[in-house]
Coordinates of C-alpha atoms and ligand atoms in Angstrom, one line a residue:
X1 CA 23.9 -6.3 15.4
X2 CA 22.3 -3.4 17.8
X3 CA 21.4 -0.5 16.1
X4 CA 21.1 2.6 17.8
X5 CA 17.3 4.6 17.6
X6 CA 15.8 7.2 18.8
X7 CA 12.2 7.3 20.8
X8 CA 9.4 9.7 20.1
X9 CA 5.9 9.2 22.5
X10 CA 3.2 10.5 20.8
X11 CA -0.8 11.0 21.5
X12 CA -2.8 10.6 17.9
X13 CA -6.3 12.1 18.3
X14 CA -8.5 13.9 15.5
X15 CA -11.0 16.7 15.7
X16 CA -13.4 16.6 13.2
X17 CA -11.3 13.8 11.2
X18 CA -8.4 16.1 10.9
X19 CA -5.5 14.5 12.9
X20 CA -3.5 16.2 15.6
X21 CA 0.0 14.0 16.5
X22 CA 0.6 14.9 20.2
X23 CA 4.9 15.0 21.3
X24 CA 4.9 14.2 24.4
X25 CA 8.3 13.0 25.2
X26 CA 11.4 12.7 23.3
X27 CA 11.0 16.0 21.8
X28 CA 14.1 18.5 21.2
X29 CA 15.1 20.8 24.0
X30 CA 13.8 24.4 22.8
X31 CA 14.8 26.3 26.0
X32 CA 13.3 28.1 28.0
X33 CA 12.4 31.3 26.0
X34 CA 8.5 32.4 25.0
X35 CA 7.0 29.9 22.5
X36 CA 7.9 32.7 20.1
X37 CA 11.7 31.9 20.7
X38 CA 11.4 28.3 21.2
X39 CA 9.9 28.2 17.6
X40 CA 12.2 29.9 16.0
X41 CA 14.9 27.6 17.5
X42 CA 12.9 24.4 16.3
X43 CA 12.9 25.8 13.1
X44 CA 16.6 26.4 12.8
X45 CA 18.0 23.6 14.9
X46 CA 15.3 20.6 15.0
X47 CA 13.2 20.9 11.4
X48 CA 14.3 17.4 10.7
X49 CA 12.1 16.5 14.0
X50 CA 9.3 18.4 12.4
X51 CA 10.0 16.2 9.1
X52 CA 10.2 13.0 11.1
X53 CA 6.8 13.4 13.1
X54 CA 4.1 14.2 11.0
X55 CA 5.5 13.1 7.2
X56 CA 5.5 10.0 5.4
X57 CA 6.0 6.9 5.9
X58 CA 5.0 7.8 9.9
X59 CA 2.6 10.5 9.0
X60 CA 1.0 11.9 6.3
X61 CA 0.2 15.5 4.7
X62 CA -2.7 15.7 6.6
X63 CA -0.9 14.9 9.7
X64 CA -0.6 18.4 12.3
X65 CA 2.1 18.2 15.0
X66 CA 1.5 19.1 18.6
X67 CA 4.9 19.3 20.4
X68 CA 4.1 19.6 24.2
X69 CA 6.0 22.4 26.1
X70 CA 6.9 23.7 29.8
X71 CA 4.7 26.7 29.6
X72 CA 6.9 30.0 30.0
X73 CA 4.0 31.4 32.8
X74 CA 3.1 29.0 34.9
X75 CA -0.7 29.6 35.1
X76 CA -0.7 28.0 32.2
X77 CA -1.7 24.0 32.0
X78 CA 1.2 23.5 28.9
X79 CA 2.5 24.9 25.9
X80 CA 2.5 24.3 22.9
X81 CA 4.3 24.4 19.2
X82 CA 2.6 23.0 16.2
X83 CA 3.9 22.0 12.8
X84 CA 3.1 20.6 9.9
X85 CA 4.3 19.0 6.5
X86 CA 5.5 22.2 5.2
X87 CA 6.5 24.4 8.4
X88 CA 5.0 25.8 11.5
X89 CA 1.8 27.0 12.5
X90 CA 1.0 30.1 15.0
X91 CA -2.0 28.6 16.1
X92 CA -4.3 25.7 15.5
X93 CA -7.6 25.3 16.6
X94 CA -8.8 21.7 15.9
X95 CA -5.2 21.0 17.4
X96 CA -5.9 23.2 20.3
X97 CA -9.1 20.5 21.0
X98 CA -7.1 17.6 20.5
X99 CA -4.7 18.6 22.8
X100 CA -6.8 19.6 25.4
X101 CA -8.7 15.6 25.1
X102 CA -5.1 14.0 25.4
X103 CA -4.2 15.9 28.2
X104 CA -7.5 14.5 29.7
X105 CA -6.7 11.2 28.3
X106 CA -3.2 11.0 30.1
X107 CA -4.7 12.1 33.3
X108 CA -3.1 15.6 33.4
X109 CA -6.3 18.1 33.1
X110 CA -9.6 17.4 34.5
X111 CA -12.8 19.0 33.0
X112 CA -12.7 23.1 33.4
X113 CA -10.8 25.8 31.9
X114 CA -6.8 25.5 31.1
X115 CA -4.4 28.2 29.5
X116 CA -2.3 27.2 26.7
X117 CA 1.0 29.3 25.5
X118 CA 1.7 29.5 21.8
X119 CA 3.8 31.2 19.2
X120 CA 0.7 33.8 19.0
X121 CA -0.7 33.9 22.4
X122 CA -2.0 31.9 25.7
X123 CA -5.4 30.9 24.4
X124 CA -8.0 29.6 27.3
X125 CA -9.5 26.3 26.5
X126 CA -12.4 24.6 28.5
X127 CA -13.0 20.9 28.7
X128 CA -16.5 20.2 29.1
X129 CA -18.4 18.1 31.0
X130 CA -19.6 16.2 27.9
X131 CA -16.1 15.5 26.7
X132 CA -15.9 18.6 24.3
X133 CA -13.3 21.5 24.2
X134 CA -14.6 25.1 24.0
X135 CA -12.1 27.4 23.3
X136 CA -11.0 31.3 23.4
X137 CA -9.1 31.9 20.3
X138 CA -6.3 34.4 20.0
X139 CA -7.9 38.3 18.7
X140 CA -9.1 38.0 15.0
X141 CA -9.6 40.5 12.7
X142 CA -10.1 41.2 9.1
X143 CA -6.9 42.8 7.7
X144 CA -8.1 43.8 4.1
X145 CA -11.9 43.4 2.5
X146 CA -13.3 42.6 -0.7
X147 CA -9.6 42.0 -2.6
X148 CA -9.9 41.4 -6.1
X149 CA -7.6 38.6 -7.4
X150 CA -7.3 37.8 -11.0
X151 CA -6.3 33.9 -11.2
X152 CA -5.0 32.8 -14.5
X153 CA -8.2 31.2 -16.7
X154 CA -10.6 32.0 -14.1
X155 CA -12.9 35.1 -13.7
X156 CA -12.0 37.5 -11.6
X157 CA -12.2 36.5 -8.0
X158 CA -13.1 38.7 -4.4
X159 CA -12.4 37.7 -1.3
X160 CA -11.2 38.9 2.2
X161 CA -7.8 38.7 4.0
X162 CA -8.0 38.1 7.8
X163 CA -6.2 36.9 10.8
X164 CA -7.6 33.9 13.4
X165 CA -4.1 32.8 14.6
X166 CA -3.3 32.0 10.7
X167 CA -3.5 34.5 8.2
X168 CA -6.3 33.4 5.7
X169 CA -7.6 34.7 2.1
X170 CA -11.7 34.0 2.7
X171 CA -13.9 33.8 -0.9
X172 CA -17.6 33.3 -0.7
X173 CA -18.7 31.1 -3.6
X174 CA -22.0 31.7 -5.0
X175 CA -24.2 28.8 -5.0
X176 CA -22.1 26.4 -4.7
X177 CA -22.0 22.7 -3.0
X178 CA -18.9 21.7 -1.6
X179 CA -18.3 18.3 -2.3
X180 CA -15.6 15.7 -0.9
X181 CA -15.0 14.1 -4.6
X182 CA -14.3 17.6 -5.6
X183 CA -10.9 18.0 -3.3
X184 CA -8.4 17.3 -6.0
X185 CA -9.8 20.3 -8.3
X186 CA -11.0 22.7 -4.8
X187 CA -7.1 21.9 -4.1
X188 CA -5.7 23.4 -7.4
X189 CA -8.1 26.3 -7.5
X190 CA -7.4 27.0 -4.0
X191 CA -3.7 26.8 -4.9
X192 CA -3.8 29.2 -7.5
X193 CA -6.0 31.5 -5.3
X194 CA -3.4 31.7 -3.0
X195 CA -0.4 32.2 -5.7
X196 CA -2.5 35.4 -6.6
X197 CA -3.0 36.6 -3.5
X198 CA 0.5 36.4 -2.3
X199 CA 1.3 38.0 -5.9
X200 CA -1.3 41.0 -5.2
X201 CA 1.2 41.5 -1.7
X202 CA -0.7 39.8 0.8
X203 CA 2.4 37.4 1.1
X204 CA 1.5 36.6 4.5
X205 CA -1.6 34.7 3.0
X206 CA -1.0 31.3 4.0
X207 CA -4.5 29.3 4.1
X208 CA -6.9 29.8 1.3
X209 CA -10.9 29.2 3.1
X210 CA -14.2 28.9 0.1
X211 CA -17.6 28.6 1.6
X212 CA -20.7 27.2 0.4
X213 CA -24.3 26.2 0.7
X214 CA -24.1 23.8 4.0
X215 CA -25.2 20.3 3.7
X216 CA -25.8 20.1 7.6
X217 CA -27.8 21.8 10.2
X218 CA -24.5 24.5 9.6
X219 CA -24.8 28.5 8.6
X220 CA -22.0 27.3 5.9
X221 CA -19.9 24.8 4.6
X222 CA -16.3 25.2 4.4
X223 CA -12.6 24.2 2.1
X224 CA -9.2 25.4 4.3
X225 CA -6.5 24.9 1.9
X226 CA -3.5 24.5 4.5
X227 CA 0.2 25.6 3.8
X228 CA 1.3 22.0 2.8
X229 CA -1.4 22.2 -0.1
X230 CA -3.2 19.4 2.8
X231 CA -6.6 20.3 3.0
X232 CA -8.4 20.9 6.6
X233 CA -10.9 18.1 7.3
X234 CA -12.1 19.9 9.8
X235 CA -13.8 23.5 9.9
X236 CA -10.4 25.1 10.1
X237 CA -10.5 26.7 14.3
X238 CA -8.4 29.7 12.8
X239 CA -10.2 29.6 10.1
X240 CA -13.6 29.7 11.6
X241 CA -11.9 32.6 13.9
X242 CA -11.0 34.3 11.1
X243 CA -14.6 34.1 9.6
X244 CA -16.2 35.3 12.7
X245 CA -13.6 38.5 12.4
X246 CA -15.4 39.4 8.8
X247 CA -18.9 38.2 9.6
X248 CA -18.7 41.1 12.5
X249 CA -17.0 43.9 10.6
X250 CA -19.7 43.2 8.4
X251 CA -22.6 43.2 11.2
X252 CA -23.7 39.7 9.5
X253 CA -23.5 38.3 13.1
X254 CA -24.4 39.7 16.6
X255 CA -21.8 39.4 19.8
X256 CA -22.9 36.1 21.4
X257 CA -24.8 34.3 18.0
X258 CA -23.6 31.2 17.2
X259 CA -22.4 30.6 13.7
X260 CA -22.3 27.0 12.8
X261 CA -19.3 26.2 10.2
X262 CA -19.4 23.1 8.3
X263 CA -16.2 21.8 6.8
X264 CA -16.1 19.2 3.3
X265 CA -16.6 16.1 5.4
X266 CA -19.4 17.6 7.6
X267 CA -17.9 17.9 11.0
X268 CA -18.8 21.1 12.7
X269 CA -17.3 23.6 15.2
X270 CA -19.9 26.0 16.8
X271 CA -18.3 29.7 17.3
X272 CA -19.4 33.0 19.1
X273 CA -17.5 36.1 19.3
X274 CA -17.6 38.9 21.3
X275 CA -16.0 42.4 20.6
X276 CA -12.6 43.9 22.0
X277 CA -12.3 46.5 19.9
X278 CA -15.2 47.6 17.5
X279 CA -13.5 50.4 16.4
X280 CA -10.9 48.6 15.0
X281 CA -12.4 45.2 14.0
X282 CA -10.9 43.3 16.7
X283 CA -13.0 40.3 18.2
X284 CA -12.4 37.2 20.4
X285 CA -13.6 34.3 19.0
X286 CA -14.6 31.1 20.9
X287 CA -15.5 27.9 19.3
X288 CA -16.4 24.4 20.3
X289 CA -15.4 20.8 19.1
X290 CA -14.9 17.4 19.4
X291 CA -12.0 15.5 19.2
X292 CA -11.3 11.3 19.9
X293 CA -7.8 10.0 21.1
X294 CA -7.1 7.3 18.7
X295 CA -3.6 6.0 19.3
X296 CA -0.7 6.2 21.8
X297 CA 2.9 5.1 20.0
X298 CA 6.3 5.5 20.2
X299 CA 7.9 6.3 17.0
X300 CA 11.5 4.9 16.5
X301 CA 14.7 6.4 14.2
X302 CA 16.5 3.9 13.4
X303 CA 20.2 5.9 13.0
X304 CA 20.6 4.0 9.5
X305 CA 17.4 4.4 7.9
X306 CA 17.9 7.1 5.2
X307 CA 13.6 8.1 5.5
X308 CA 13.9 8.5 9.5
X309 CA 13.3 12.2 9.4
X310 CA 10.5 11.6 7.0
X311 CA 9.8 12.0 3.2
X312 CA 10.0 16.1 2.1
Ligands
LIG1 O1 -8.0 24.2 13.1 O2 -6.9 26.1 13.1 C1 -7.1 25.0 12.7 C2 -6.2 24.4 11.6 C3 -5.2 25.1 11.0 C4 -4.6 24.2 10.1 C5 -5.3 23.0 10.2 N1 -6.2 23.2 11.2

């Protein structure tokens, strides 16, 4: 008997080991609003898409969705709406440079600089000669500094709440090693970091960001708890953005010096920033990284298979 299914093309790469799923056909028609719009409408109308792309049994928690976009101004080389297990991101900066190496991969960019619409902004993104993608993140800036939160049977806790495309809650451990067989217990404390925070009415905290003592030739060594309680095995692009943001405020880095950021599994994204507005704590961050194409698929839902729009 013929079932009937639906096709989904998709681009896998990863940045960093952190995986970026790349839509690009088959996707649901959003419009043609500003990504702003066409989010909103993905999120009301299509979520089981969202579900079906990037969960289990085709994806996994880890897994950030890419879907591909007619940009709204056409200077611009695509745009671009990405997702996770949980929900939508504004921005996302390891799957800014995995998009930008699948468009090289499928032959649509060549090396040099492309504009990218999103939810939160066009964002300018260079492919390099070498293969890397260096790109211009959306303004960052440091909303609130040195909040104390109390997290139940822990001391006292102080950390910053900044913006890099994401809104983040960043803690500077002291003297600690982050280790990869520590993720299960840096997941639960970062959890509950995030509860408090949201409690103390920062609600719009999202991603929870500890730093450590690098391992690496890095300034520091990063965990990016992600909304889907997935952690980033990456440096976290809005993350790292949102570092740079506090590191100025706080004069700890000059306009133009590079701040190597280390995440848990040691893959690295090099970032500068340069002032737009001192006055207010406004900076644009650029960053570099690496990313590898490592599968093109079509995904197929089957109309009677009751996990074809995913697991959660
Ligand atoms: O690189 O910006 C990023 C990011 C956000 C969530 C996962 N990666």
């Amino acid at each position: 008997m013929k079932r009937s299914c639906t096709r989904i093309s998709v681009v896998d790469s990863h940045t960093g080991g952190e995986p970026t799923r790349v839509v690009i056909a088959g996707g649901p028609d959003l419009g043609k609003g500003t990504m702003a719009e066409r989010v909103e409408k993905f999120r009301r109308e299509h979520d089981h898409f969202r579900s079906a792309v990037v969960n289990e049994p085709r994806g996994s928690d880890a897994m950030v969705g890419a879907l591909l976009c007619e940009p709204q101004d056409s200077s611009c080389a695509a745009g671009v709406i990405f997702f996770n297990n949980v929900g939508y991101l504004g921005m996302c900066g390891h799957g800014t440079i995995g998009l930008i190496v699948t468009l090289s991969h499928l032959g649509r960019i060549s090396p040099g600089a492309h504009k990218i619409e999103t939810p939160v902004g066009i964002v300018t993104a260079v492919l390099n000669e070498n293969g890397s993608v260096t790109f211009e993140n959306v303004p960052s800036y440091r909303k609130a500094k040195g909040v104390t939160v109390v997290v139940p049977n822990e001391s006292q806790l102080i950390g910053d709440v900044a913006w890099g495309g994401n809104w983040f809650f960043l803690v500077q451990l002291k003297d600690q090693r982050l280790k990869l067989e520590d993720v299960e217990s840096l997941t639960n404390f970062s959890w509950r970091i995030r509860q408090a925070v949201n409690a103390q009415g920062f609600p719009e905290v999202d991603h929870v960001e500890l730093f450590g003592i690098p391992q690496g030739e890095a300034n520091s060594r990063n965990f990016v708890l992600c909304p889907g309680k997935a952690y980033d095995r990456s440096p976290c692009g809005t993350g790292t953005s949102a570092k740079l943001a506090c590191l100025a405020a706080d004069n700890k880095l000059a306009e133009g010096e590079p701040w190597v950021q280390e995440s848990i599994i040691g893959s690295q994204f090099t970032g500068t920033f340069r002032w737009i507005d001192r006055a207010k704590g406004v900076v644009s961050p650029t960053l570099t990284g690496t990313a590898f194409v490592n599968a093109e698929a079509t995904l197929i839902l089957t109309d009677h298979d009751p996990f074809r729009f995913g697991i959660g």
